[in-house]
XYZ file of C-alpha atoms in Angstrom:
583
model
C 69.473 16.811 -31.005
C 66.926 17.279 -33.646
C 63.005 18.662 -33.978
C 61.768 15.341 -35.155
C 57.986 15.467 -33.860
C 57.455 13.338 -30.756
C 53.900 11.816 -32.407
C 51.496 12.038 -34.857
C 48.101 12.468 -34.667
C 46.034 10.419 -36.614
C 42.590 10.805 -35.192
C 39.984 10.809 -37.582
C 37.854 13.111 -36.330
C 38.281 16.961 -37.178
C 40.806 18.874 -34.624
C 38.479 21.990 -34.651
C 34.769 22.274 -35.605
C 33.576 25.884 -35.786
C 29.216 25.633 -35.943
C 27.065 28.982 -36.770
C 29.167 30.813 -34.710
C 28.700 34.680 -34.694
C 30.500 37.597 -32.649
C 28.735 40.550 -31.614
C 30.060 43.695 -30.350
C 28.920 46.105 -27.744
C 27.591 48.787 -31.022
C 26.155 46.155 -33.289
C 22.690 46.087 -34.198
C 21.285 42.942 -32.604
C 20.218 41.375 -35.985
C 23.440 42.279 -37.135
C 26.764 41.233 -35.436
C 29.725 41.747 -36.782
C 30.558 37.926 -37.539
C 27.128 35.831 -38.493
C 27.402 31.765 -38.577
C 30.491 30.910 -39.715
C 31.338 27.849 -40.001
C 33.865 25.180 -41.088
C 35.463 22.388 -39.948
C 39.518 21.170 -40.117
C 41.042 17.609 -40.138
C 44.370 16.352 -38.680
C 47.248 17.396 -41.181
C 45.446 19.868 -43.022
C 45.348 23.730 -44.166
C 42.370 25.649 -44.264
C 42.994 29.108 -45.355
C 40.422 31.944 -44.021
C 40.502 34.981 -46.953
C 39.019 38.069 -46.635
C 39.437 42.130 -46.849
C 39.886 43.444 -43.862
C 37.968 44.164 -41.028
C 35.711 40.898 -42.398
C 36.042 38.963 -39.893
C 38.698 36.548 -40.209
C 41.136 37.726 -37.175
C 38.127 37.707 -34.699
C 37.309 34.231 -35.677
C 40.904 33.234 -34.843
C 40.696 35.071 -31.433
C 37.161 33.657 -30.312
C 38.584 29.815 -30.923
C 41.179 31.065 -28.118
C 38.926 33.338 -25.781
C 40.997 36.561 -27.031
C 38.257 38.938 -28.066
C 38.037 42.571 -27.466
C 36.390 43.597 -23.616
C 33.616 44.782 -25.994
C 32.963 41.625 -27.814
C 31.283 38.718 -26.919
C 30.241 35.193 -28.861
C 26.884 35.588 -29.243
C 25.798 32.233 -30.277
C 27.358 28.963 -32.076
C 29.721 26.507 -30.990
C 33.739 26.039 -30.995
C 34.877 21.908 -30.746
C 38.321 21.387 -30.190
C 39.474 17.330 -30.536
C 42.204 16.771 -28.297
C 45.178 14.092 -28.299
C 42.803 12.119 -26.122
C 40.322 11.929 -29.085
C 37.939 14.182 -26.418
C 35.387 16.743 -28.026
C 36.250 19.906 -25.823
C 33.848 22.764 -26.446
C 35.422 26.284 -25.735
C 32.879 28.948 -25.690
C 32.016 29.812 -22.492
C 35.228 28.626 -20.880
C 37.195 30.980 -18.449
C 40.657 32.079 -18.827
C 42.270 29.356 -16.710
C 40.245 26.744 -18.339
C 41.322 27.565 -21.913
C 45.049 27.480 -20.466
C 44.591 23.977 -20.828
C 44.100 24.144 -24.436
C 46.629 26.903 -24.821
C 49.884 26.131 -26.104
C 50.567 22.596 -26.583
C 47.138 22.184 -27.566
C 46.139 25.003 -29.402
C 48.898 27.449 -30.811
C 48.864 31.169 -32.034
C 51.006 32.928 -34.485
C 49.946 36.728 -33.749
C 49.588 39.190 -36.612
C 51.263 41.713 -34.583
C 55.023 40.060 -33.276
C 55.925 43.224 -31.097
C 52.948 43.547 -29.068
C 53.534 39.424 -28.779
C 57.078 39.061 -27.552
C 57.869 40.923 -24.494
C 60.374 44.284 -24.901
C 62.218 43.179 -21.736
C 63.606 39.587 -22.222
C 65.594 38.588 -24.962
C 64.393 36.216 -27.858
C 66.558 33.347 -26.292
C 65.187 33.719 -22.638
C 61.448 33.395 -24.306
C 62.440 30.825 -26.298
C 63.940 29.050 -23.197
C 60.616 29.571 -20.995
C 58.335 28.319 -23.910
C 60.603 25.373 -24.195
C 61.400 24.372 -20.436
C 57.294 24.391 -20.577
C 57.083 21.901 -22.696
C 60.528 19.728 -22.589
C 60.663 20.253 -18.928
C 63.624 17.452 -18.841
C 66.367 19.895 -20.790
C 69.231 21.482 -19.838
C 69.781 25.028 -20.266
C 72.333 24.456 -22.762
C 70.285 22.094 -24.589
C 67.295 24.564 -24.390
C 69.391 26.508 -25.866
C 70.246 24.484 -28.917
C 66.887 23.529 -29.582
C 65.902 27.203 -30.045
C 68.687 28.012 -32.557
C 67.769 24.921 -34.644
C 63.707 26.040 -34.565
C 65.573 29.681 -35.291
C 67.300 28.363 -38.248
C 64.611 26.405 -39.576
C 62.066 29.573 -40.057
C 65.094 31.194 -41.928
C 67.807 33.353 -39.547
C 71.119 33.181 -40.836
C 72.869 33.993 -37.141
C 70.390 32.448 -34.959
C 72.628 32.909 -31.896
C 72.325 36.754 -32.729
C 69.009 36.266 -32.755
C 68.852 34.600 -29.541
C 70.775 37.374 -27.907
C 69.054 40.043 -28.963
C 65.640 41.708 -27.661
C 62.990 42.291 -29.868
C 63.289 45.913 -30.499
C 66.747 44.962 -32.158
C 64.927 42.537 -34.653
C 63.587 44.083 -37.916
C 59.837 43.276 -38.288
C 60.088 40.000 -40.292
C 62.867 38.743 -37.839
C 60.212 39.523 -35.100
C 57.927 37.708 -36.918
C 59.833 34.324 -37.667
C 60.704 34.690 -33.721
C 57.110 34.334 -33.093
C 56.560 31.982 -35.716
C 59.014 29.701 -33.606
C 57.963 30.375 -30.496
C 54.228 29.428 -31.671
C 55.347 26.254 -33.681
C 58.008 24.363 -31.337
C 55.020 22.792 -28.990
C 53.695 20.865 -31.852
C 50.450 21.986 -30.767
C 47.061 19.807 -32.362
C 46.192 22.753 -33.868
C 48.000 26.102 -34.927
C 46.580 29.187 -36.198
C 48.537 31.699 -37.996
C 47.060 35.096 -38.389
C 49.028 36.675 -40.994
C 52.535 35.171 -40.397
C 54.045 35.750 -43.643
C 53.137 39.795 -44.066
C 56.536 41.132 -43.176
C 58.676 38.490 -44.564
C 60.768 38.745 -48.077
C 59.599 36.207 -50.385
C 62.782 34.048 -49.656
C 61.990 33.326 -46.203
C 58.286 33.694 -46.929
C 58.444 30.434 -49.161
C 60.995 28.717 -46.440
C 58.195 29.671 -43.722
C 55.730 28.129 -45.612
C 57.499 24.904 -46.183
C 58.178 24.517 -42.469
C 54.531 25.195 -41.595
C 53.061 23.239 -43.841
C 55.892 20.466 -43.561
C 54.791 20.672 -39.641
C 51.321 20.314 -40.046
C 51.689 16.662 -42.341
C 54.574 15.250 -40.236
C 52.840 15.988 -36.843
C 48.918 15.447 -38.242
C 48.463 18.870 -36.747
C 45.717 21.154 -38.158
C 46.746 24.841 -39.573
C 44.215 27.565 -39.764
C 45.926 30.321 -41.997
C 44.487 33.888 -42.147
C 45.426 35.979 -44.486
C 45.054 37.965 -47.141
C 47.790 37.000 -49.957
C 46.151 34.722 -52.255
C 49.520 33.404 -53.672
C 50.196 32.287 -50.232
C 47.112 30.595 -50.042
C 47.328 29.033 -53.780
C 50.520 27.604 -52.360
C 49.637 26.097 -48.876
C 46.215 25.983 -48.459
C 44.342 22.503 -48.943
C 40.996 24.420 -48.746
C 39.641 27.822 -48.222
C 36.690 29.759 -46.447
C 35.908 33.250 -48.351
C 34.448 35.841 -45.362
C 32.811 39.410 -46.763
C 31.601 41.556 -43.824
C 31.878 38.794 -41.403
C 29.651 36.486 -43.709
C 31.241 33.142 -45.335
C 30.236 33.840 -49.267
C 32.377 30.576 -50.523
C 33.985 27.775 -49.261
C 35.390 24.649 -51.116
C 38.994 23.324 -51.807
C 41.750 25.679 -52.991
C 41.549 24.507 -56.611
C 37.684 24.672 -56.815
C 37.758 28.507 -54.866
C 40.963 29.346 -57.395
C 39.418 27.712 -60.695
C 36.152 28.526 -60.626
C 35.152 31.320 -58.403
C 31.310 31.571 -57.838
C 30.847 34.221 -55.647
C 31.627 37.752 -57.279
C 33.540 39.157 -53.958
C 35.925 36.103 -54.641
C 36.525 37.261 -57.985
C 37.301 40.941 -57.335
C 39.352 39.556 -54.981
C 41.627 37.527 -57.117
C 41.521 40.026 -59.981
C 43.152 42.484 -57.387
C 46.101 40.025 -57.323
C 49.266 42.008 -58.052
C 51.404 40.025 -60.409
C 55.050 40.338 -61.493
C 55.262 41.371 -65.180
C 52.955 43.958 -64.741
C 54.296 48.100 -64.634
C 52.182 50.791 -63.723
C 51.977 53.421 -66.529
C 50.571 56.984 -66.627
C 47.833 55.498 -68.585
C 47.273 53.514 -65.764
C 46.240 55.962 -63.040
C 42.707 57.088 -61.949
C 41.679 60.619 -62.022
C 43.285 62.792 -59.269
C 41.723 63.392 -56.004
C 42.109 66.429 -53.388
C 43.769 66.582 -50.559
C 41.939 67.148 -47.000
C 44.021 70.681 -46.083
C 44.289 73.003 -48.929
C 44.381 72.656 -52.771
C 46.930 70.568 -54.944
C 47.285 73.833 -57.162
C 48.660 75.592 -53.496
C 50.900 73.662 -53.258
C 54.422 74.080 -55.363
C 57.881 73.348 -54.451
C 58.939 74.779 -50.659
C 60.593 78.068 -50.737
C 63.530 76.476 -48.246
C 64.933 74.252 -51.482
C 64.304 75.925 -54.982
C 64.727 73.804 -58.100
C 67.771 75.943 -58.722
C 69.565 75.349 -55.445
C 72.816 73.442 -56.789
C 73.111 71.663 -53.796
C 69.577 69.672 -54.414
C 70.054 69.602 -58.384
C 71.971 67.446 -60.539
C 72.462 67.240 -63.998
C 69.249 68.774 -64.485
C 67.460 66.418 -61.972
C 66.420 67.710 -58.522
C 67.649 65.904 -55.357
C 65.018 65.035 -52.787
C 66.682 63.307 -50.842
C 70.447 61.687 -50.914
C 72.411 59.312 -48.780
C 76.316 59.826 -48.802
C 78.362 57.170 -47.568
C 75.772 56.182 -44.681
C 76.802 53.337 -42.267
C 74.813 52.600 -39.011
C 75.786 50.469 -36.311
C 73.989 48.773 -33.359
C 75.078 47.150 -30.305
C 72.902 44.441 -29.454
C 72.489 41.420 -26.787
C 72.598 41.421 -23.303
C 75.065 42.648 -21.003
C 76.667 39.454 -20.856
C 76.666 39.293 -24.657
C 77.122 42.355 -26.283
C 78.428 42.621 -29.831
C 78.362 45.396 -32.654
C 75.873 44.675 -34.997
C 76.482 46.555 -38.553
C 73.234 47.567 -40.540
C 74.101 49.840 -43.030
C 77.490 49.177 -44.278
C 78.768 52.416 -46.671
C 75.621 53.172 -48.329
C 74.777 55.971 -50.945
C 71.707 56.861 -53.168
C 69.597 59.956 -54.892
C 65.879 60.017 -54.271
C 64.390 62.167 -57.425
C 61.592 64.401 -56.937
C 58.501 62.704 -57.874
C 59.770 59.580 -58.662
C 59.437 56.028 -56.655
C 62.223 54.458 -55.088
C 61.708 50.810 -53.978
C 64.198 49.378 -51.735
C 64.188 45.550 -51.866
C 65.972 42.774 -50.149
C 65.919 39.911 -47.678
C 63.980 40.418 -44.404
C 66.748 41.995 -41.896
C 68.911 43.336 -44.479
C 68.782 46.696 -43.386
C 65.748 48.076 -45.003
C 63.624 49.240 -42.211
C 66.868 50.733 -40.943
C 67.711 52.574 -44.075
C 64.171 54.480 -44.023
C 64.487 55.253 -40.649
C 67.893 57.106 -41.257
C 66.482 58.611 -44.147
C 64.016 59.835 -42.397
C 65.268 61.104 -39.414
C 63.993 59.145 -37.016
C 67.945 57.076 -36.331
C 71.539 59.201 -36.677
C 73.714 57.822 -39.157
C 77.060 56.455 -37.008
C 78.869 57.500 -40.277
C 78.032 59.499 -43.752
C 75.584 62.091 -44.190
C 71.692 62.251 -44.383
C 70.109 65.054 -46.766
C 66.587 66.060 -47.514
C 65.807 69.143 -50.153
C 69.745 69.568 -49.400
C 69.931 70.196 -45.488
C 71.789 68.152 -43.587
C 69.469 66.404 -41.516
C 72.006 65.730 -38.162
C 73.281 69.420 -38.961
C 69.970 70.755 -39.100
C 69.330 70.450 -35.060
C 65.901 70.198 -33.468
C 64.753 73.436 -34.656
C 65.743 72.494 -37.897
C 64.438 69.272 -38.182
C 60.990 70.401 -36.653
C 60.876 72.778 -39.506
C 61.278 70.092 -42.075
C 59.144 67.273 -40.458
C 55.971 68.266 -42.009
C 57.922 68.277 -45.363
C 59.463 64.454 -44.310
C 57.069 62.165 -43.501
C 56.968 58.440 -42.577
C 54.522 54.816 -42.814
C 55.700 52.944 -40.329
C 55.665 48.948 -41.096
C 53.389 47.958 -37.486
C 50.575 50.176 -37.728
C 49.694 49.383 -33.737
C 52.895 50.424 -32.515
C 52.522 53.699 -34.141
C 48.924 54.859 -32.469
C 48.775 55.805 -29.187
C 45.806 53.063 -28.041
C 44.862 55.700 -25.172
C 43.598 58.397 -27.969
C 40.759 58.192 -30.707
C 41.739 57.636 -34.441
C 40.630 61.248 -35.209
C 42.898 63.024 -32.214
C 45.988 61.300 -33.707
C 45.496 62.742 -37.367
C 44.914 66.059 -36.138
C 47.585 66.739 -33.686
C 50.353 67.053 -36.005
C 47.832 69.181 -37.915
C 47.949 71.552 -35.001
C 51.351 71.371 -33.894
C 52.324 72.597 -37.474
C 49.986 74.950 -37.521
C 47.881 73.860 -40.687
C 44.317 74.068 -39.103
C 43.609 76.870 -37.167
C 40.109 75.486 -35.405
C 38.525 72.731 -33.843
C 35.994 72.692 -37.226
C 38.613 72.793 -39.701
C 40.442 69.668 -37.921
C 37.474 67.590 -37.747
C 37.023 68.305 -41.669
C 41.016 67.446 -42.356
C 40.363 64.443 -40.255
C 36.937 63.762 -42.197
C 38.947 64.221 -45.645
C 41.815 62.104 -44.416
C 40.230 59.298 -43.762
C 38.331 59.577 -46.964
C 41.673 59.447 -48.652
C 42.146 56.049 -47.740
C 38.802 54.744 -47.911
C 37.739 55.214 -44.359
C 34.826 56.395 -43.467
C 34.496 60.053 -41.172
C 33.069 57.696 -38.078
C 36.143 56.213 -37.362
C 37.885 59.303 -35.999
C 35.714 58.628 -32.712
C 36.799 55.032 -32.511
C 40.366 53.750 -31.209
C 42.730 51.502 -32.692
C 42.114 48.868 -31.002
C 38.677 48.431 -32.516
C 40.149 48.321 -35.778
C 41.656 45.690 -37.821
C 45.258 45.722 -38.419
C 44.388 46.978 -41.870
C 42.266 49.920 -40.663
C 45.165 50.830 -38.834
C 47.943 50.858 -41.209
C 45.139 52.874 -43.522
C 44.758 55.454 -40.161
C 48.953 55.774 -40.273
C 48.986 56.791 -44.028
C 46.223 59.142 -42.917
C 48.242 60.592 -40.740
C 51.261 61.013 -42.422
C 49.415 62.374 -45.867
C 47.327 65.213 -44.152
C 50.449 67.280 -43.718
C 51.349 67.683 -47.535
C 54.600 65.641 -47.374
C 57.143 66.360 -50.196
C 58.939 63.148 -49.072
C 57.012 60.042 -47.939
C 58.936 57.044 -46.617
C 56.904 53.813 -46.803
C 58.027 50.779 -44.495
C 55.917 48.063 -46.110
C 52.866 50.125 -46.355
C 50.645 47.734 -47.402
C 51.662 44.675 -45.800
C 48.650 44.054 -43.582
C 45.854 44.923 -45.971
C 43.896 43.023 -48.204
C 44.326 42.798 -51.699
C 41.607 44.854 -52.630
C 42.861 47.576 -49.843
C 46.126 47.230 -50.867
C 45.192 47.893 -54.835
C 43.436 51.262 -53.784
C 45.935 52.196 -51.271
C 48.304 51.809 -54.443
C 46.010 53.634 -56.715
C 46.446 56.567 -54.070
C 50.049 56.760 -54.121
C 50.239 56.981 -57.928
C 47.498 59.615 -57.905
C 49.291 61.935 -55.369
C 52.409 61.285 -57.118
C 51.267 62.744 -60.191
C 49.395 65.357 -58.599
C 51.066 66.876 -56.393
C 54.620 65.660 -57.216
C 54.715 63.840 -54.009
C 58.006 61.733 -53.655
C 57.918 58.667 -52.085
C 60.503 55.866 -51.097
C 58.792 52.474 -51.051
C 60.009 49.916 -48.683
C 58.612 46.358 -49.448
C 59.116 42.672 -50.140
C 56.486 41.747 -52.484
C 58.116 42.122 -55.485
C 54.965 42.653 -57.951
C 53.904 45.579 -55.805
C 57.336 46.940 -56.019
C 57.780 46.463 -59.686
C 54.053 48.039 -60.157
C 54.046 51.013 -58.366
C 58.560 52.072 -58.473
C 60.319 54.022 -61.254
C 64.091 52.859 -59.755
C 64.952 49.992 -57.419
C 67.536 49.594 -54.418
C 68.648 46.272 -53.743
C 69.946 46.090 -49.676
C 72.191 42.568 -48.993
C 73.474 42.382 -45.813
C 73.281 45.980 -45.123
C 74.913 47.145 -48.309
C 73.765 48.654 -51.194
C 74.270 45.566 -53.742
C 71.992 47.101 -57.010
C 70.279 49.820 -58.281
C 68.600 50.067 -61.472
C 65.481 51.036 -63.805
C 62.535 48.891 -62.749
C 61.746 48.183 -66.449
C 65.128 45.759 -65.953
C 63.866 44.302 -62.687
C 64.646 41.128 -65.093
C 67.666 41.309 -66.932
C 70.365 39.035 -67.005
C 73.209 40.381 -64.667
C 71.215 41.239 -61.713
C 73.007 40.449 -58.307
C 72.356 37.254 -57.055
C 70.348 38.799 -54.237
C 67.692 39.677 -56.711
C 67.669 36.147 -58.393
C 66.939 34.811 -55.048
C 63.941 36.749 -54.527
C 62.571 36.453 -57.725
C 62.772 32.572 -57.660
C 61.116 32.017 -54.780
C 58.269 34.843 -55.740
C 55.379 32.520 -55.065
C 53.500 35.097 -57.448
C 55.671 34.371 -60.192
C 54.643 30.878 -61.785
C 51.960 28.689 -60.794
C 53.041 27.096 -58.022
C 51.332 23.343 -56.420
C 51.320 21.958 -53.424
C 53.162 18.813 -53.895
C-alpha cells in the first residue's frame, strides 16, 4: 500500500480567496477591529506564508476561514471563497457549524498550533489515526488502517511509528505530538491545508523532513498550503509568496524573493534583522543595560543561605554546582493495555549545571529533552540516579523539602496553554505563587509584582484582567516566563521558551535572559532546537541521542570537527545555516 495521492487538482481558479475581511472582538473600538481588510488570494499547488509578531493577526485569520473564532469574536465584514473539487465558489462567512463540516476535513484541513489541546488525552494516536482514516478510506480494513497510519507516521519523521501508534498523547514529547497532528491533518489530501505553526517544536532534522512532505504534498496533490508562522527561514524555504500582517493590518505582500530581497515596509525589515543566525555568540558586550525585577531589588538578592558557595557538596574545583545529574535513567511504560512496553528516556545520564552559566540541551525531537528538564526540575522521579539542586537531593528532600526549594527551582514549560489554568485571569496566575511563598504580603503589592512582571516581558499591566484564551500563543508563553521569573529563581529550566513567539518577541525575550543572567546571577538550563538561538544565548551545550547523553562541550566549538554525528545532523539540515531555495 502506498500514499500516492488519489488526484490532482488542477483547477485554475484560486482554492481560497480571502476579500477585505476584518475580525472584530467584543472590546474593540468599532473603527478599529482587531484584523482590518486583509486580503489575499492562493492557487492550486501553492504556499503562501502569513508572517507576523504575535498577537497580529495571523492565527485569527486561519480560524475565521474555518468558523473557529473566539465566542467573543465575530467577522465583521469581508468575504471568505473557498473553490471546491467541483470547481464551485463556496463562500464561508456566515455558515453554521454543520454547514462548514462539509468543508472540514477533506476539503479544508487544519494543522493546530497547539497539538495537545488537538488530539484527545483518552485515545491513543493509532485509534485517531484509524477514525480520521476509516472517514475518509471508508473501504479499509483495520489492519490496513493501520498500515496506512504508520507509513503517514514515518513520512513526517518517527523512527518507531508503531510506538507511536500505541501510545497516547501525553506519552509523546511535544514535537512527536506535533508531527501526530501534522499527519492526522495531511492524510485527507484536503484542497486546501493550513498550518498554523507546525514546525515550532520540531528539531531542525525533522523540521526540514516536515517541510519537504508538506510542500511535496501540496505540488503532487495541486492542494493549496496557507503557512503561519513566524520563522522566516522556514518561510525562505517553503513559501512561494508571503503576506506581512502588523497589528492585524497587511503592510507587504509579494513573492518570497521580492518580500526577502527587497523589503519595503520597515516592520518587514526589523523583522528579518531579528533573524537569529548560526555563527553568531552572544558576548558581554552584547547585552542591554540591566533591568529590575518586579519583587524586591537585584542588590537583595545574593546566594540562598540553604547552599553557601563554600558548601563542598555544591562546589567543585573552585566552580559552584547548581544543579547536577548523577547517573539519571527514567523509564516509561507506554501503550495500551493490550500493548504495553517499557519505553527508556533517559538512559544513564550525568551533567553539572554552573551557577550563572547557560546550559543548552540539544537533540532530535523525542530524544529525551523535555524529559530531562522535567527530572531536573522536579516535576518527574528519576527511576534510577540521583537529582541535585544547590546540593539537596531532590527525591530525598520530601514535600516539605521540595516546597522549600520550589521558589528557588523554577520551570518554562514548552505549551504555554497547558500551563494556565483557562478558568483564572492572567494576573491571578502570576500572583498565586507570589502568595503561597509568601513574597507579597497584600492585595496592592501583588497587583504591582503582577504589573512589573508583565513589564518584564513586554506585556502590558492590562493583561492581568484578561485570560489566556484571549491571548495569542505568544502572549502566553510570555505570561509563563512571567510567572516563573517573579519568584527570584536561582535555577530556571527553559523547555523551548521561545518557540511560539515571533522573531522580534523572541529577540527581546532573549535579551531578558542575558540581562537577568548577568544581574542577578540567575542560572538557567535552555532547552531548544533552533540551533542559532542555542549557540547565541548558551555558554556549554548537552547533546541528548536517544535518551543518552552523546556530547557536551564549549559552545564556541559548536563547530569543530569531531562532534557526534547527532550534532552533524542537526547542523546540516539547519535551514538557517546557508541559503537555502526552493527547488
Amino acid at each position: 500500500m502506498t500514499t500516492t495521492p488519489e488526484k490532482a487538482r488542477t483547477s485554475e481558479k484560486p482554492v481560497l480567496r480571502v476579500r477585505d475581511l476584518s475580525i472584530r472582538f467584543a472590546w474593540d473600538d468599532p473603527d478599529r477591529p482587531t484584523v482590518s481588510d486583509v486580503s489575499f488570494e492562493l492557487g492550486p499547488g501553492q504556499v503562501l506564508a502569513l508572517v507576523g509578531q504575535s498577537g497580529s493577526g495571523k492565527s485569527l485569520t486561519a480560524a475565521a476561514i474555518l468558523g473557529l473564532l473566539p465566542r467573543e469574536a465575530e467577522v465583521a465584514r469581508g468575504a471568505l471563497e473557498f473553490t471546491t473539487d467541483t470547481g464551485a465558489v463556496a463562500e464561508l462567512t456566515g455558515l453554521t457549524d454543520r454547514q462548514l463540516d462539509v468543508f472540514r476535513g477533506s476539503g479544508i484541513g487544519m494543522i493546530f498550533q497547539n497539538p495537545l489541546s488537538s488530539l484527545d488525552p483518552s485515545f491513543t494516536i493509532g485509534n485517531q489515526l484509524g477514525e480520521i482514516i476509516g472517514r475518509h478510506r471508508p473501504s479499509m480494513s483495520r489492519a490496513e488502517r493501520r498500515d496506512f497510519g504508520a507509513q503517514w507516521l514515518s513520512r513526517v519523521g518517527f523512527d518507531d511509528p508503531e510506538r507511536a501508534l500505541d501510545s497516547y498523547p501525553h506519552e509523546l514529547s511535544g514535537g512527536m505530538r506535533q508531527r501526530a497532528m501534522i499527519a492526522l491533518a495531511s492524510l485527507s489530501e484536503p484542497a486546501l491545508l493550513i498550518a498554523d505553526e507546525p514546525t515550532t517544536a520540531l528539531d531542525t532534522v525533522v523540521q526540514r523532513q516536515v517541510l519537504d512532505v508538506l510542500r511535496d504534498t501540496a505540488r503532487s496533490t495541486g492542494a493549496a498550503l496557507l503557512f503561519i508562522t513566524h520563522d522566516f527561514d522556514v518561510v525562505e524555504y517553503l513559501a512561494d509568496n508571503v503576506v506581512v500582517l502588523e497589528k492585524g493590518t497587511v503592510v507587504e505582500s509579494g513573492s518570497r524573493d521580492e518580500v526577502f530581497g527587497a523589503p519595503r515596509h520597515p516592520y518587514t525589515r526589523e523583522l528579518l534583522a531579528s533573524v537569529p543566525r548560526l555563527g553568531r555568540r552572544a558576548s558581554l558586550a552584547d547585552w542591554r543595560g540591566p533591568r529590575r525585577l518586579g519583587v524586591g531589588d537585584a542588590g537583595d538578592r545574593g546566594v540562598p543561605s540553604a547552599a553557601s558557595a563554600s558548601d563542598p557538596a555544591v562546589e567543585r574545583n573552585g566552580i559552584r554546582i547548581v544543579a547536577a545529574l548523577d547517573d539519571v535513567t527514567k523509564e516509561f511504560v507506554v501503550g495500551s493495555r493490550s500493548a504495553r512496553r517499557r519505553f527508556v528516556a533517559l538512559d544513564h545520564v550525568s551533567l553539572q549545571v554552573h551557577s550563572g552559566e547557560i546550559y543548552g540541551v540539544i537533540g532530535a525531537s523525542g530524544s529525551g529533552k523535555s524529559t530531562l528538564a522535567r527530572v531536573m526540575g522536579g516535576l518527574l522521579d528519576p527511576t534510577g540516579g540521583s537529582v541535585r539542586f544547590e546540593g539537596t537531593d531532590l527525591a530525598g528532600a520530601g514535600r516539605r523539602g521540595r516546597r522549600e526549594l520550589r521558589p528557588r527551582l523554577q520551570y518554562v514549560f514548552q505549551d504555554p496553554a497547558s500551563s494556565l489554568n483557562p478558568a483564572l485571569h492572567v494576573g491571578t496566575q502570576i500572583a498565586r505563587p507570589l502568595k503561597r511563598f509568601g513574597r507579597v504580603s497584600s492585595s496592592r503589592d501583588a497587583r504591582r509584582a503582577v504589573a512589573d512582571a508583565l513589564d518584564l516581558v513586554g506585556l502590558p499591566a492590562a493583561f492581568a484582567d484578561r485570560y489566556p484564551h484571549s491571548l495569542s500563543g505568544g502572549q502566553q508563553q510570555r505570561v509563563g516566563i512571567a510567572r516563573a521569573l517573579a519568584l527570584e529563581p536561582q535555577l530556571l529550566i527553559l523547555d523551548e521558551p521561545t518557540s511560539s513567539l515571533d522573531v522580534s518577541a523572541q529577540a527581546g525575550i532573549v535579551d531578558l535572559l542575558l540581562e537577568l543572567r548577568r544581574e542577578l546571577d540567575l542560572t538557567c538550563v535552555f532547552i531548544g532546537h533552533n540551533l542559532a538561538l542555542v549557540e547565541w544565548m548558551c555558554d556549554r551545550i548537552g547533546v541528548l541521542d536517544a535518551g543518552r547523553l552523546v556530547d557536551e562541550f564549549a559552545t564556541e566549538d559548536l563547530h569543530s570537527e569531531g562532534r557526534h554525528s547527532a550534532v552533524q545532523k542537526l547542523l546540516e539540515a539547519d535551514l538557517g545555516s546557508r541559503k537555502l531555495v526552493v527547488p
